[in-house]
PDB file of C-alpha atoms and ligand atoms in Angstrom:
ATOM      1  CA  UNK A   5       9.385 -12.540 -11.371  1.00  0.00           C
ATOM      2  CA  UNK A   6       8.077 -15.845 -13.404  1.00  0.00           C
ATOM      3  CA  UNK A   7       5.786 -17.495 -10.607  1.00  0.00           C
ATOM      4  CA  UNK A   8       3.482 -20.469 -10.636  1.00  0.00           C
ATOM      5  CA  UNK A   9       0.620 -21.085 -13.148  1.00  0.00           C
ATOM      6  CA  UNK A  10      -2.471 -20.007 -12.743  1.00  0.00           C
ATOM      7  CA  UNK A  11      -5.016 -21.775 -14.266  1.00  0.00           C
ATOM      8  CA  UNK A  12      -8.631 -21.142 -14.887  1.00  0.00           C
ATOM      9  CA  UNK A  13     -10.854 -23.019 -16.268  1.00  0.00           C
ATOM     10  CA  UNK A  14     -14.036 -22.127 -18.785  1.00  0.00           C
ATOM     11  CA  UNK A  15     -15.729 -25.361 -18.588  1.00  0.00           C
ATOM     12  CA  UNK A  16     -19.207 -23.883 -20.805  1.00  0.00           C
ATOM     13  CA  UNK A  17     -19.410 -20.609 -22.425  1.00  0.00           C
ATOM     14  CA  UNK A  18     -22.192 -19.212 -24.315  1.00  0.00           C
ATOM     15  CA  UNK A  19     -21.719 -20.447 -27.509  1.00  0.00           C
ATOM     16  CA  UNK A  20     -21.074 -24.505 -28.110  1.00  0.00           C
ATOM     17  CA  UNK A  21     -24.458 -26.348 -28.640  1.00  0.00           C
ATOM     18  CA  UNK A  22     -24.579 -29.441 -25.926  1.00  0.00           C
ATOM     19  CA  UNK A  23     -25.904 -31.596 -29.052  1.00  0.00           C
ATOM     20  CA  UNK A  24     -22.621 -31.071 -30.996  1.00  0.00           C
ATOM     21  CA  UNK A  25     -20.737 -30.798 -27.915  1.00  0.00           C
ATOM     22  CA  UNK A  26     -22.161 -33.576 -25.353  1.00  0.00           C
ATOM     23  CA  UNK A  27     -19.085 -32.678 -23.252  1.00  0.00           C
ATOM     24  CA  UNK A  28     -20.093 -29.698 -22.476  1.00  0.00           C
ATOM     25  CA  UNK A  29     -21.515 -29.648 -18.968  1.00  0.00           C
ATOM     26  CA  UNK A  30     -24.554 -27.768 -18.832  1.00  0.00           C
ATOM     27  CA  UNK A  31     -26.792 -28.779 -15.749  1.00  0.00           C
ATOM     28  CA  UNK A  32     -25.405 -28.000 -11.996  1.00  0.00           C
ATOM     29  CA  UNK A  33     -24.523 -31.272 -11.277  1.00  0.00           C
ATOM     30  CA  UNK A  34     -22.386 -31.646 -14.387  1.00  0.00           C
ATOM     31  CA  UNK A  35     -20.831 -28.384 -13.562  1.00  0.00           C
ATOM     32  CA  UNK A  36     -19.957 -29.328  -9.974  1.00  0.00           C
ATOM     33  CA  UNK A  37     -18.445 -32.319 -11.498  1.00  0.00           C
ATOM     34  CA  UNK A  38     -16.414 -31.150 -13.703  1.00  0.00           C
ATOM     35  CA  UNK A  39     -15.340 -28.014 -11.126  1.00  0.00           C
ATOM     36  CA  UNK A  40     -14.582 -30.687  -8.544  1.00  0.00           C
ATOM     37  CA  UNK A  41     -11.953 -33.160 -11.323  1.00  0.00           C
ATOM     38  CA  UNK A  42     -10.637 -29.607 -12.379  1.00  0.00           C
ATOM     39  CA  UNK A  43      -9.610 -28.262  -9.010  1.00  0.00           C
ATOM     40  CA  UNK A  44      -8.334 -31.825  -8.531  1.00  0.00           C
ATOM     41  CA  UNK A  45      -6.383 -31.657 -11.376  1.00  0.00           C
ATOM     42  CA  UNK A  46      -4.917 -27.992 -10.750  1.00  0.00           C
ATOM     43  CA  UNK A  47      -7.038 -25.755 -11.490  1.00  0.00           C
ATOM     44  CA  UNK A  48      -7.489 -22.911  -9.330  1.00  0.00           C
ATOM     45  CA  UNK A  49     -10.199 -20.183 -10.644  1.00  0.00           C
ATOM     46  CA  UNK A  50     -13.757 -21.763 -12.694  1.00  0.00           C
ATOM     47  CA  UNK A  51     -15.450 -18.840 -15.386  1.00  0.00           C
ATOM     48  CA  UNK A  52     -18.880 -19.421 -15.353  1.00  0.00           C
ATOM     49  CA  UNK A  53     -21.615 -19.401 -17.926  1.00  0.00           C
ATOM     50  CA  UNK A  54     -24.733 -21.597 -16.767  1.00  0.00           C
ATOM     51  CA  UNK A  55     -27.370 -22.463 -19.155  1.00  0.00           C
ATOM     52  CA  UNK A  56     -31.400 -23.085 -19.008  1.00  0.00           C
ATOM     53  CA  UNK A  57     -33.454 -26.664 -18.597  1.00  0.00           C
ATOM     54  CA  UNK A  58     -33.016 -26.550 -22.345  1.00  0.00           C
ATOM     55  CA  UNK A  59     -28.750 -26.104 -22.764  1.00  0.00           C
ATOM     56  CA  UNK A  60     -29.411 -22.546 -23.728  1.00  0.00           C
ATOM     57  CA  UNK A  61     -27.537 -19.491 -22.225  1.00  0.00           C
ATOM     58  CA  UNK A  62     -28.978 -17.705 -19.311  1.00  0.00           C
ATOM     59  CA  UNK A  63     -28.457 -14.744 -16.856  1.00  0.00           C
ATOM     60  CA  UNK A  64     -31.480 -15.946 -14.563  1.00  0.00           C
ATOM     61  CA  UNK A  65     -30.642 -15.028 -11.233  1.00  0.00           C
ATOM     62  CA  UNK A  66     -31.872 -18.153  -9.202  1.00  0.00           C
ATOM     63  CA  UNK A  67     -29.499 -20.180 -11.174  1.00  0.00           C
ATOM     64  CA  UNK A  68     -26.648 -17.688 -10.676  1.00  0.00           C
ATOM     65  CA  UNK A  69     -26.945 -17.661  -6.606  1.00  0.00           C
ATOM     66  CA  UNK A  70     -27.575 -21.098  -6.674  1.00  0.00           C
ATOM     67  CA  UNK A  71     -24.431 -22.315  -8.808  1.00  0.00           C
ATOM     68  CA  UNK A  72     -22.427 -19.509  -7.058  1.00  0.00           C
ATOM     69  CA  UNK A  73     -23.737 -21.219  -3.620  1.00  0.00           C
ATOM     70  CA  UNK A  74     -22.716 -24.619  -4.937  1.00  0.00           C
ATOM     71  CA  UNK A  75     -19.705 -23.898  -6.280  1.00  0.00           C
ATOM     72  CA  UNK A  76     -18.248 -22.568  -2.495  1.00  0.00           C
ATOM     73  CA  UNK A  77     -20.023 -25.242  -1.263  1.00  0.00           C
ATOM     74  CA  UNK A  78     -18.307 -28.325  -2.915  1.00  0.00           C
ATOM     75  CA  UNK A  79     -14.813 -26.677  -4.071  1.00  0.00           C
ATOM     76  CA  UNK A  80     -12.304 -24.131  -3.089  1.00  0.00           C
ATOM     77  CA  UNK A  81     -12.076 -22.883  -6.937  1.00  0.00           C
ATOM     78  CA  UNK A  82     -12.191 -19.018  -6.958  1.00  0.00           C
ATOM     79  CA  UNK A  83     -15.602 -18.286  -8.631  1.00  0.00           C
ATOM     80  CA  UNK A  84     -15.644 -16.086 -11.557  1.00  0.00           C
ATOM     81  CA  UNK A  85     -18.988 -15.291 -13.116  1.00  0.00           C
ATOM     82  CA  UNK A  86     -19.313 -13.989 -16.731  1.00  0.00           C
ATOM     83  CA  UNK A  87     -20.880 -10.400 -17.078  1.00  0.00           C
ATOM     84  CA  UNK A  88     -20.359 -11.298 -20.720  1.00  0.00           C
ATOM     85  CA  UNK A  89     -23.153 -13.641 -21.276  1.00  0.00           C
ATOM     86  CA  UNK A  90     -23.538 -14.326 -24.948  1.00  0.00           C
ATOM     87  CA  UNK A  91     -24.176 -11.727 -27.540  1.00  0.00           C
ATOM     88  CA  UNK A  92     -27.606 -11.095 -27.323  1.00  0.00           C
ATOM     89  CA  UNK A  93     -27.650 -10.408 -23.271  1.00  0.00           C
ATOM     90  CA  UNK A  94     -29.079  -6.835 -22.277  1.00  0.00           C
ATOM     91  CA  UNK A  95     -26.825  -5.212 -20.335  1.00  0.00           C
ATOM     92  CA  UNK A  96     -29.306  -4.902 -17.576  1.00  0.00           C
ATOM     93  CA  UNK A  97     -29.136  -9.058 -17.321  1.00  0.00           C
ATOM     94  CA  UNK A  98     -25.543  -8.837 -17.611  1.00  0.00           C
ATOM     95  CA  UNK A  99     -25.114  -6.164 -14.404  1.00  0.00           C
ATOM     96  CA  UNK A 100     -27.148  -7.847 -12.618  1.00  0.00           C
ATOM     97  CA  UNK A 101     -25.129 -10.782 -12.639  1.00  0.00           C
ATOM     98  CA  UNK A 102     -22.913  -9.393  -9.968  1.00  0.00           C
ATOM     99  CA  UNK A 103     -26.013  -9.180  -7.527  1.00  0.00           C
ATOM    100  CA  UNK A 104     -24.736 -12.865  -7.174  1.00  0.00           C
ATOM    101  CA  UNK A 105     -22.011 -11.562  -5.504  1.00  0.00           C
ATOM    102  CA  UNK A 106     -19.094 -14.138  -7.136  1.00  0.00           C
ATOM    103  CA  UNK A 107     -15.464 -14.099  -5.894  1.00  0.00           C
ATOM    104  CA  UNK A 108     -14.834 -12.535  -9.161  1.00  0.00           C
ATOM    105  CA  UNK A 109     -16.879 -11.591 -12.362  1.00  0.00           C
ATOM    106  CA  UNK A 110     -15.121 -10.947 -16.495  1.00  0.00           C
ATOM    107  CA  UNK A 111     -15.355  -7.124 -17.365  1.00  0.00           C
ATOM    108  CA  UNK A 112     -14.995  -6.870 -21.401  1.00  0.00           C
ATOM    109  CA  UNK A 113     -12.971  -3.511 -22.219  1.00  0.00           C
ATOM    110  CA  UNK A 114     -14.864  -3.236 -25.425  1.00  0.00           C
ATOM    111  CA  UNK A 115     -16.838  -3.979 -28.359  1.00  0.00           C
ATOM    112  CA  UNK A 116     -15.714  -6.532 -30.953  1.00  0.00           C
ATOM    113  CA  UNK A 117     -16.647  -8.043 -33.723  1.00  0.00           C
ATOM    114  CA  UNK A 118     -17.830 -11.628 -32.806  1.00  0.00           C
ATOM    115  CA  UNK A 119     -17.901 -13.733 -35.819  1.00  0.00           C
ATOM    116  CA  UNK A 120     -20.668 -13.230 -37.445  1.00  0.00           C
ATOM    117  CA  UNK A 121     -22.279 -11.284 -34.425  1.00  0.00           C
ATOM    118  CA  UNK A 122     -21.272  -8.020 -32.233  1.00  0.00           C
ATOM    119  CA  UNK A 123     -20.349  -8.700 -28.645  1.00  0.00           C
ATOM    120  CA  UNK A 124     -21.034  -4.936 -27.483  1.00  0.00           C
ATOM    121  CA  UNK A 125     -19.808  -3.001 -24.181  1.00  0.00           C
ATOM    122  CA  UNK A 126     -20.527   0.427 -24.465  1.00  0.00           C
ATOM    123  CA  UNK A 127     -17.544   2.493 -22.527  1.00  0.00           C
ATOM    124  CA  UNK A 128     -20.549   3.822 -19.479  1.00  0.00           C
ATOM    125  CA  UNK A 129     -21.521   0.018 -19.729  1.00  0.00           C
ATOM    126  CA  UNK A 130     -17.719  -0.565 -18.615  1.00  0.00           C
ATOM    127  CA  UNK A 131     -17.440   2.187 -16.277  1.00  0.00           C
ATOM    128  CA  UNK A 132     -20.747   0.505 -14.375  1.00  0.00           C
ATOM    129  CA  UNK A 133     -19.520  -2.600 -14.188  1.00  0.00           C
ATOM    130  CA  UNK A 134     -16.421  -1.831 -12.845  1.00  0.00           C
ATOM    131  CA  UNK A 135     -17.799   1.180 -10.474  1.00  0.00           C
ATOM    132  CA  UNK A 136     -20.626  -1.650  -8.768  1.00  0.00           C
ATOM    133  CA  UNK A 137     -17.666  -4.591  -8.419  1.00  0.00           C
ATOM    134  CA  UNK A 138     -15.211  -1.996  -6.649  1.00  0.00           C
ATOM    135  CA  UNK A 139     -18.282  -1.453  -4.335  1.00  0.00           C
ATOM    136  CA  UNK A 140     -19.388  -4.935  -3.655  1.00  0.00           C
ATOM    137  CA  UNK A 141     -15.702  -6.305  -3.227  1.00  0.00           C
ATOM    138  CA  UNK A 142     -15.869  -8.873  -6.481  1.00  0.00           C
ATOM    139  CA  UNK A 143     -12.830  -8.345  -8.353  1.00  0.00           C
ATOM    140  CA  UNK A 144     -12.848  -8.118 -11.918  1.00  0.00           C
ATOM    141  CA  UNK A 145     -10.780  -9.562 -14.539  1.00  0.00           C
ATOM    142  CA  UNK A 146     -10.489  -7.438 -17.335  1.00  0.00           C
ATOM    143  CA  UNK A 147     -11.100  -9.765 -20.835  1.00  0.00           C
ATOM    144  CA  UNK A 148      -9.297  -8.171 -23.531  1.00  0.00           C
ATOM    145  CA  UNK A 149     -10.108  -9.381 -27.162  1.00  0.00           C
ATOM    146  CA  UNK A 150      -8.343  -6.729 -28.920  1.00  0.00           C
ATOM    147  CA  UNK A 151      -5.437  -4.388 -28.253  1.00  0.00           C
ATOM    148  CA  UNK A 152      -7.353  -1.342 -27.629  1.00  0.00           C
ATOM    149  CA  UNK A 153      -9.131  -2.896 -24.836  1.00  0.00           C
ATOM    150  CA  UNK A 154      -5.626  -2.253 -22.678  1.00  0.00           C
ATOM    151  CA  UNK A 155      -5.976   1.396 -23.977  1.00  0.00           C
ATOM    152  CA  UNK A 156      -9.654   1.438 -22.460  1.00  0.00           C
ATOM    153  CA  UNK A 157      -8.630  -0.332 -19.155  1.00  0.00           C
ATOM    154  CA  UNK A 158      -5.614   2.127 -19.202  1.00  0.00           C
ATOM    155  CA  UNK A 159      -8.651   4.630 -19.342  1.00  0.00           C
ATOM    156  CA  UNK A 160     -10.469   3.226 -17.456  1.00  0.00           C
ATOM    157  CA  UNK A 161      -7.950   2.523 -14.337  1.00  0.00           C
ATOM    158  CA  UNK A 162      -6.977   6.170 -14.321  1.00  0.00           C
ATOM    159  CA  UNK A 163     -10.172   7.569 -14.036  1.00  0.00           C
ATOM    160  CA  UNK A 164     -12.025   5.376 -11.948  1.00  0.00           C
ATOM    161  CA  UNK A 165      -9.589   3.810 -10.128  1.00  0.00           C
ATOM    162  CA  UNK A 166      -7.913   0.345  -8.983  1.00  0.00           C
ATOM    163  CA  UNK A 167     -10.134  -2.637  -8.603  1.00  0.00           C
ATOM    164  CA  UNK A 168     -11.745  -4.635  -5.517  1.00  0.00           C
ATOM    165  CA  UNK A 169      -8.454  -6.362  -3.893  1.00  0.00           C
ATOM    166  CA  UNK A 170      -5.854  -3.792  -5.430  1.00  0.00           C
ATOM    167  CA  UNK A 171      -5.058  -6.350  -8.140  1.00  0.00           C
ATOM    168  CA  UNK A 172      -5.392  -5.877 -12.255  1.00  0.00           C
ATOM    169  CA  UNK A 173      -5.445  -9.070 -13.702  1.00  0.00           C
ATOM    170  CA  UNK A 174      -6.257  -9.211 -17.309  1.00  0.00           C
ATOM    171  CA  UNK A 175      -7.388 -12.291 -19.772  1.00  0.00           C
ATOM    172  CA  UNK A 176      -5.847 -12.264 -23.150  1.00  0.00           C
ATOM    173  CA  UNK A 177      -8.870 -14.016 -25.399  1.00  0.00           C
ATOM    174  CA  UNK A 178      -7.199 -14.761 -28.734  1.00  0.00           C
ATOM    175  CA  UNK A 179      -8.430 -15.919 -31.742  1.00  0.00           C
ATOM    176  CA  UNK A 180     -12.221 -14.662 -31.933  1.00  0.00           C
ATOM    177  CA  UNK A 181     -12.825 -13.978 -35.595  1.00  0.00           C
ATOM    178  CA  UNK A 182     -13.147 -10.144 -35.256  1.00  0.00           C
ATOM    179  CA  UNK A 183     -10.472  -9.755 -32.836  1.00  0.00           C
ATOM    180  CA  UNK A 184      -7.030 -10.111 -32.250  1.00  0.00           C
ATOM    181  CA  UNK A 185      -5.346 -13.268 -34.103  1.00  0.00           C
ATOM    182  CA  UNK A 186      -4.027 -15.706 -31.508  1.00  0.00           C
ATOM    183  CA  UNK A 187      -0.463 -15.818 -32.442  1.00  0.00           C
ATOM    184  CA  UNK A 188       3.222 -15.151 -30.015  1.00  0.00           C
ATOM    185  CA  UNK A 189       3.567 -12.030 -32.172  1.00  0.00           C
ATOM    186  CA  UNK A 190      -0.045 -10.839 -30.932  1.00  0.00           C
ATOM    187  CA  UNK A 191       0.273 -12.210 -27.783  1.00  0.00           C
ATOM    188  CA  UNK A 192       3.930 -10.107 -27.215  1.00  0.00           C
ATOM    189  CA  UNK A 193       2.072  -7.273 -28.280  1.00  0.00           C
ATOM    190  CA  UNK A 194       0.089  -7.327 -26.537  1.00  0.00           C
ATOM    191  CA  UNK A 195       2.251  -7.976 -23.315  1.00  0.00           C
ATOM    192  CA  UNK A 196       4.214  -4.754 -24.006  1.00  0.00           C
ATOM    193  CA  UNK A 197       1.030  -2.630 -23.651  1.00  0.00           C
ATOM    194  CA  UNK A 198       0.690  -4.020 -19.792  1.00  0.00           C
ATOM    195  CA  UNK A 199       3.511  -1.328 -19.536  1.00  0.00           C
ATOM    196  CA  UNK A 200       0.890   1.329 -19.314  1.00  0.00           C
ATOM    197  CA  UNK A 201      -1.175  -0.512 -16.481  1.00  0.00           C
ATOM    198  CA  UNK A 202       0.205  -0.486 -12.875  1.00  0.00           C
ATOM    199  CA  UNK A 203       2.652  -2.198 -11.548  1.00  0.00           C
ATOM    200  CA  UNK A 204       2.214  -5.988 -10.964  1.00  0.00           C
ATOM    201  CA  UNK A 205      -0.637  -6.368 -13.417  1.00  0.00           C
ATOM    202  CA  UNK A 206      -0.655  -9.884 -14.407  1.00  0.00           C
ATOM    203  CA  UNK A 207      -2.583 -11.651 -17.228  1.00  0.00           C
ATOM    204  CA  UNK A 208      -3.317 -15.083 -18.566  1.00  0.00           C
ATOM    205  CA  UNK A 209      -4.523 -15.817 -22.415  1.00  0.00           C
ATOM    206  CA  UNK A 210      -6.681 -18.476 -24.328  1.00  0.00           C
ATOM    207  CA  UNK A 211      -6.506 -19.116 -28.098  1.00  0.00           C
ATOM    208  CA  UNK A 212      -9.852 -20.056 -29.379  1.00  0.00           C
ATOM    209  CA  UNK A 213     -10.299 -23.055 -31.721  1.00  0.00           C
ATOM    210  CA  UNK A 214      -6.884 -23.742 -33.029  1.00  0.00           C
ATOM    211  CA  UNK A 215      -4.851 -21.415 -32.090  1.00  0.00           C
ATOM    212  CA  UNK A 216      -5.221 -22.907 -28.389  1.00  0.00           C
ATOM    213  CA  UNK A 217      -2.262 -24.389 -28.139  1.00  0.00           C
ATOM    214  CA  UNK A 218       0.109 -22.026 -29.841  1.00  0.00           C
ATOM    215  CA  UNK A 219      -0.909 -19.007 -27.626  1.00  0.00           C
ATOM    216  CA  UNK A 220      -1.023 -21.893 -24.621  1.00  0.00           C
ATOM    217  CA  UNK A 221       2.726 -22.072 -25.293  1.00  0.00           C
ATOM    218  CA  UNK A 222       3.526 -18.216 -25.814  1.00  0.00           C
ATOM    219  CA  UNK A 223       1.974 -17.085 -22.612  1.00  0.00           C
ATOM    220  CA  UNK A 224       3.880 -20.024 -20.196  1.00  0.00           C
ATOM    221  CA  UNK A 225       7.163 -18.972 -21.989  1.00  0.00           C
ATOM    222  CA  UNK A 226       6.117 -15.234 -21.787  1.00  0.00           C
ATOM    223  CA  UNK A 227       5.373 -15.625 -17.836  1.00  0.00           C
ATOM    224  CA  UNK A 228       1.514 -15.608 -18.300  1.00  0.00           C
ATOM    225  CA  UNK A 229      -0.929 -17.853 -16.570  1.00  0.00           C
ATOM    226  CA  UNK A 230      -3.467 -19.674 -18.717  1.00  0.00           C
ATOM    227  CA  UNK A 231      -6.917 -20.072 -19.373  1.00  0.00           C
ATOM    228  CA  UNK A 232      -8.461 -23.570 -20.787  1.00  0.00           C
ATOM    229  CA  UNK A 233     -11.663 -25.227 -21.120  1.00  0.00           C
ATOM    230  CA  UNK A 234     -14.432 -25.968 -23.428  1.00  0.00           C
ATOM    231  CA  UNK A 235     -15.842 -22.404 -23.661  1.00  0.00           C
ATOM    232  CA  UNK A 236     -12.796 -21.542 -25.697  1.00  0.00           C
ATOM    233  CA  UNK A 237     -12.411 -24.963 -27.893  1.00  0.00           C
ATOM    234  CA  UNK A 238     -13.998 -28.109 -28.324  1.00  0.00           C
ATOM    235  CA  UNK A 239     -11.164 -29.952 -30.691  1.00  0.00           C
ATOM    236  CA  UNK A 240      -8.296 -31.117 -28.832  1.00  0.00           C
ATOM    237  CA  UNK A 241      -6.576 -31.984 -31.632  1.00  0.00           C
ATOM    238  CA  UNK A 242      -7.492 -32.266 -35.473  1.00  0.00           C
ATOM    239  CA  UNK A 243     -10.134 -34.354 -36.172  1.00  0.00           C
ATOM    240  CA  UNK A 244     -10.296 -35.180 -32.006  1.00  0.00           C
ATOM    241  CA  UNK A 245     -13.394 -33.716 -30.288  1.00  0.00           C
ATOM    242  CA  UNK A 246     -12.544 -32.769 -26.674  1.00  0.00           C
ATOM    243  CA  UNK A 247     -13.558 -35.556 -24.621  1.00  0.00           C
ATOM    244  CA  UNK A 248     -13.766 -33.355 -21.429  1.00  0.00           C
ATOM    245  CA  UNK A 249     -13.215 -30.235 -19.480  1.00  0.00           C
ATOM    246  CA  UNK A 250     -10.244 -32.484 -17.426  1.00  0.00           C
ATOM    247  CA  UNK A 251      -8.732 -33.152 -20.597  1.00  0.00           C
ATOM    248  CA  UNK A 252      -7.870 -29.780 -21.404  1.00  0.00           C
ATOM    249  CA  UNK A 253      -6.828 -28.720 -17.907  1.00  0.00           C
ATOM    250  CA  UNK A 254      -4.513 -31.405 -17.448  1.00  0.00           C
ATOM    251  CA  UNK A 255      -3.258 -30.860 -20.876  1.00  0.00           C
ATOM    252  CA  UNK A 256      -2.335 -27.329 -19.801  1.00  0.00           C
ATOM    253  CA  UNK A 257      -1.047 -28.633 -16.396  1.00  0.00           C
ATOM    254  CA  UNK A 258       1.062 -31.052 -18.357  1.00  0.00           C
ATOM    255  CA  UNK A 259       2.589 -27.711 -20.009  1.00  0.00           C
ATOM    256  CA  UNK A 260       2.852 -25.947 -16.967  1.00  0.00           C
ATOM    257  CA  UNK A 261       5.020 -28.439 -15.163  1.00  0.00           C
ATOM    258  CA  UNK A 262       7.264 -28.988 -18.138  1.00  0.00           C
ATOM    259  CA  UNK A 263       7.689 -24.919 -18.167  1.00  0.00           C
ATOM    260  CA  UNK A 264       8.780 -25.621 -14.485  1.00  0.00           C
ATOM    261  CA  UNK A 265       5.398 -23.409 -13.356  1.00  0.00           C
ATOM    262  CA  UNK A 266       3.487 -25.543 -11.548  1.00  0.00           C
ATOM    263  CA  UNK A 267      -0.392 -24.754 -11.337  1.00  0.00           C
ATOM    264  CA  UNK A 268      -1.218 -22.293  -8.410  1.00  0.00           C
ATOM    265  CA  UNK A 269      -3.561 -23.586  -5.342  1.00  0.00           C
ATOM    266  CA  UNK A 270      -6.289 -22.087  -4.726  1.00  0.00           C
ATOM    267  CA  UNK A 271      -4.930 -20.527  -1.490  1.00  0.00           C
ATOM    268  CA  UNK A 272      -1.975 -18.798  -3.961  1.00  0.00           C
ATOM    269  CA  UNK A 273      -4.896 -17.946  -6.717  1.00  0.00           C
ATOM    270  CA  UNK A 274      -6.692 -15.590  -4.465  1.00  0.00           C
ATOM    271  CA  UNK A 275      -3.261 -14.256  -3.215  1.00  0.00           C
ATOM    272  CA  UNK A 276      -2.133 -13.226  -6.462  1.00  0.00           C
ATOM    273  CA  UNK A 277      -5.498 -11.841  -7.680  1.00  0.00           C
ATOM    274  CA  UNK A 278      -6.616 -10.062  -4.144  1.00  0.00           C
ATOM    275  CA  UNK A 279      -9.242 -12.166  -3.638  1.00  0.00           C
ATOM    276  CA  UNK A 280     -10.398 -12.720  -0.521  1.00  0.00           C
ATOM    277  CA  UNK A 281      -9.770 -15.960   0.988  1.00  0.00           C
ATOM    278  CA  UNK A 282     -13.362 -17.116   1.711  1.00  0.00           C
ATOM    279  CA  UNK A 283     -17.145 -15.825   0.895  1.00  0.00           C
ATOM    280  CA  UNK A 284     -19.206 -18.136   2.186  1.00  0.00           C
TER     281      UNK A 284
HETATM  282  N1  KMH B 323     -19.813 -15.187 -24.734  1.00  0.00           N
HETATM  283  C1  KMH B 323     -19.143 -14.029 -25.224  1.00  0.00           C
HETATM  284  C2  KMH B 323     -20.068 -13.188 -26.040  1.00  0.00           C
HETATM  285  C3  KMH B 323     -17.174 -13.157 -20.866  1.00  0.00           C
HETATM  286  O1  KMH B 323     -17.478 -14.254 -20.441  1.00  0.00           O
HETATM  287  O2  KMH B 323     -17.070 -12.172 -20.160  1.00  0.00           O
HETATM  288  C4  KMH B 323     -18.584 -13.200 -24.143  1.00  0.00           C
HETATM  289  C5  KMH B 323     -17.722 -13.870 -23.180  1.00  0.00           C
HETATM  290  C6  KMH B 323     -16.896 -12.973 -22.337  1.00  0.00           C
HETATM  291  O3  KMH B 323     -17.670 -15.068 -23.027  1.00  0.00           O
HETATM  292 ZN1   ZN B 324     -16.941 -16.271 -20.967  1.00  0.00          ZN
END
């Protein structure tokens, strides 16, 4: 059954340079900020990648409990740390994220190539991410940049068992040079293979760079949920930098109510996913 939308939103990721992107909110405060208008605007689940004094990506663990902390403090948003990082994170740092203890924290089912770069996950890398959040309670959502990943989490699923919460929610991310192209015909595809996962198993998708809104599109009209933010692209339309993070969620909202799926509430976010309803 087609419900609501959920929508998540990737305000920072590892990648965009604050200098070329002065949108992109990189200190606590600008994060709460933009968490706060996103929620506002209907937004229900925030993927987190914090950066140093400096904008640069970091896994440092006073930051994490701190923006976790904040985050529960000044919104409802379901938190969702990345265990990705960016590419050159050991997978020590990355692990250790969850000692942060987040609602929820991104489990990659596999390598892929990353432009120009490798983003790796080893499959006992996988297994140990997804072994510690089934004992700490933080549910996982699976990020799947190529169709094999839903083979591994298939894999993965059978031999180690259902998530924290019950739940298997996966993100689609589309579009990564090295991955799968962010197209409908990708995004059916890759659909189809949720066959093989259990019952129930939802999943939302992002198109990086361009192909943002086309896969925005497929996954309302295929019954996905979407994910949006400046993480994933920082054009909002040729030529048009994104101005904000607000932009692009109400952008998506916009879509969601003209699909007649109106954004999910926080309170129906962590129903649908398993999370539980508060951590604090
Ligand atoms: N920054 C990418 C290398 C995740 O957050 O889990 C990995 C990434 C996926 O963004
Ligand atoms: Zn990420």
């Amino acid at each position: 059954m087609t419900t609501g939308t959920l929508i998540t939103v990737a305000p920072t990721g590892a990648e965009s340079a604050k200098v070329e992107a002065p949108a992109l909110p990189v200190t606590l405060d600008e994060l709460l900020l933009t968490a706060k208008e996103c929620e506002a605007l209907g937004a229900s689940v925030i993927h987190v990648h914090i950066r140093d004094d400096e904008a640069q990506p970091t896994l440092d663990q006073g930051r994490l409990r701190d923006t976790v902390a904040a985050l529960r403090e000044r919104t409802d948003l379901v938190v969702q740390l990345s265990s990705g990082g960016s590419v050159s994170d050991p997978e020590a740092d990355r692990l250790a994220v969850l000692d942060a203890v987040p609602d929820m924290a991104s489990c990659t089912m596999g390598t892929v190539n990353f432009g120009d770069d490798v983003f790796l996950n080893r499959w006992e890398f996988i297994v140990e991410l997804h072994t510690r959040m089934q004992e700490r309670g933080i549910v996982p959502e699976y990020e799947i940049f190529d169709l094999g990943h839903l083979t591994a989490l298939q894999r993965l699923l059978s031999k180690h068992g259902l998530p924290a919460g019950g739940h298997v929610h996966v993100d689609f991310v589309m579009g990564v040079p090295g991955g799968m192209p962010g197209t409908p015909a990708a995004l059916i595809a890759a659909q189809h293979m949720l066959r093989d996962l259990p019952a129930g198993t939802t999943f939302s998708a992002t198109g990086v760079g361009r192909t943002t809104i086309p896969v925005l599109l497929a996954s309302l009209s295929a019954g996905g949920h979407l994910r949006v933010g400046m993480e994933d692209t920082v054009t909002y339309a040729k030529g048009q930098p994104v101005e904000s993070n607000m932009q692009l969620v109400a952008r998506a909202v916009g879509f969601a109510q003209l699909a007649q799926r109106l954004p999910l509430t926080t309170a129906e976010a962590r129903e649908l996913l398993g999370v539980p309803a508060t951590r604090r």
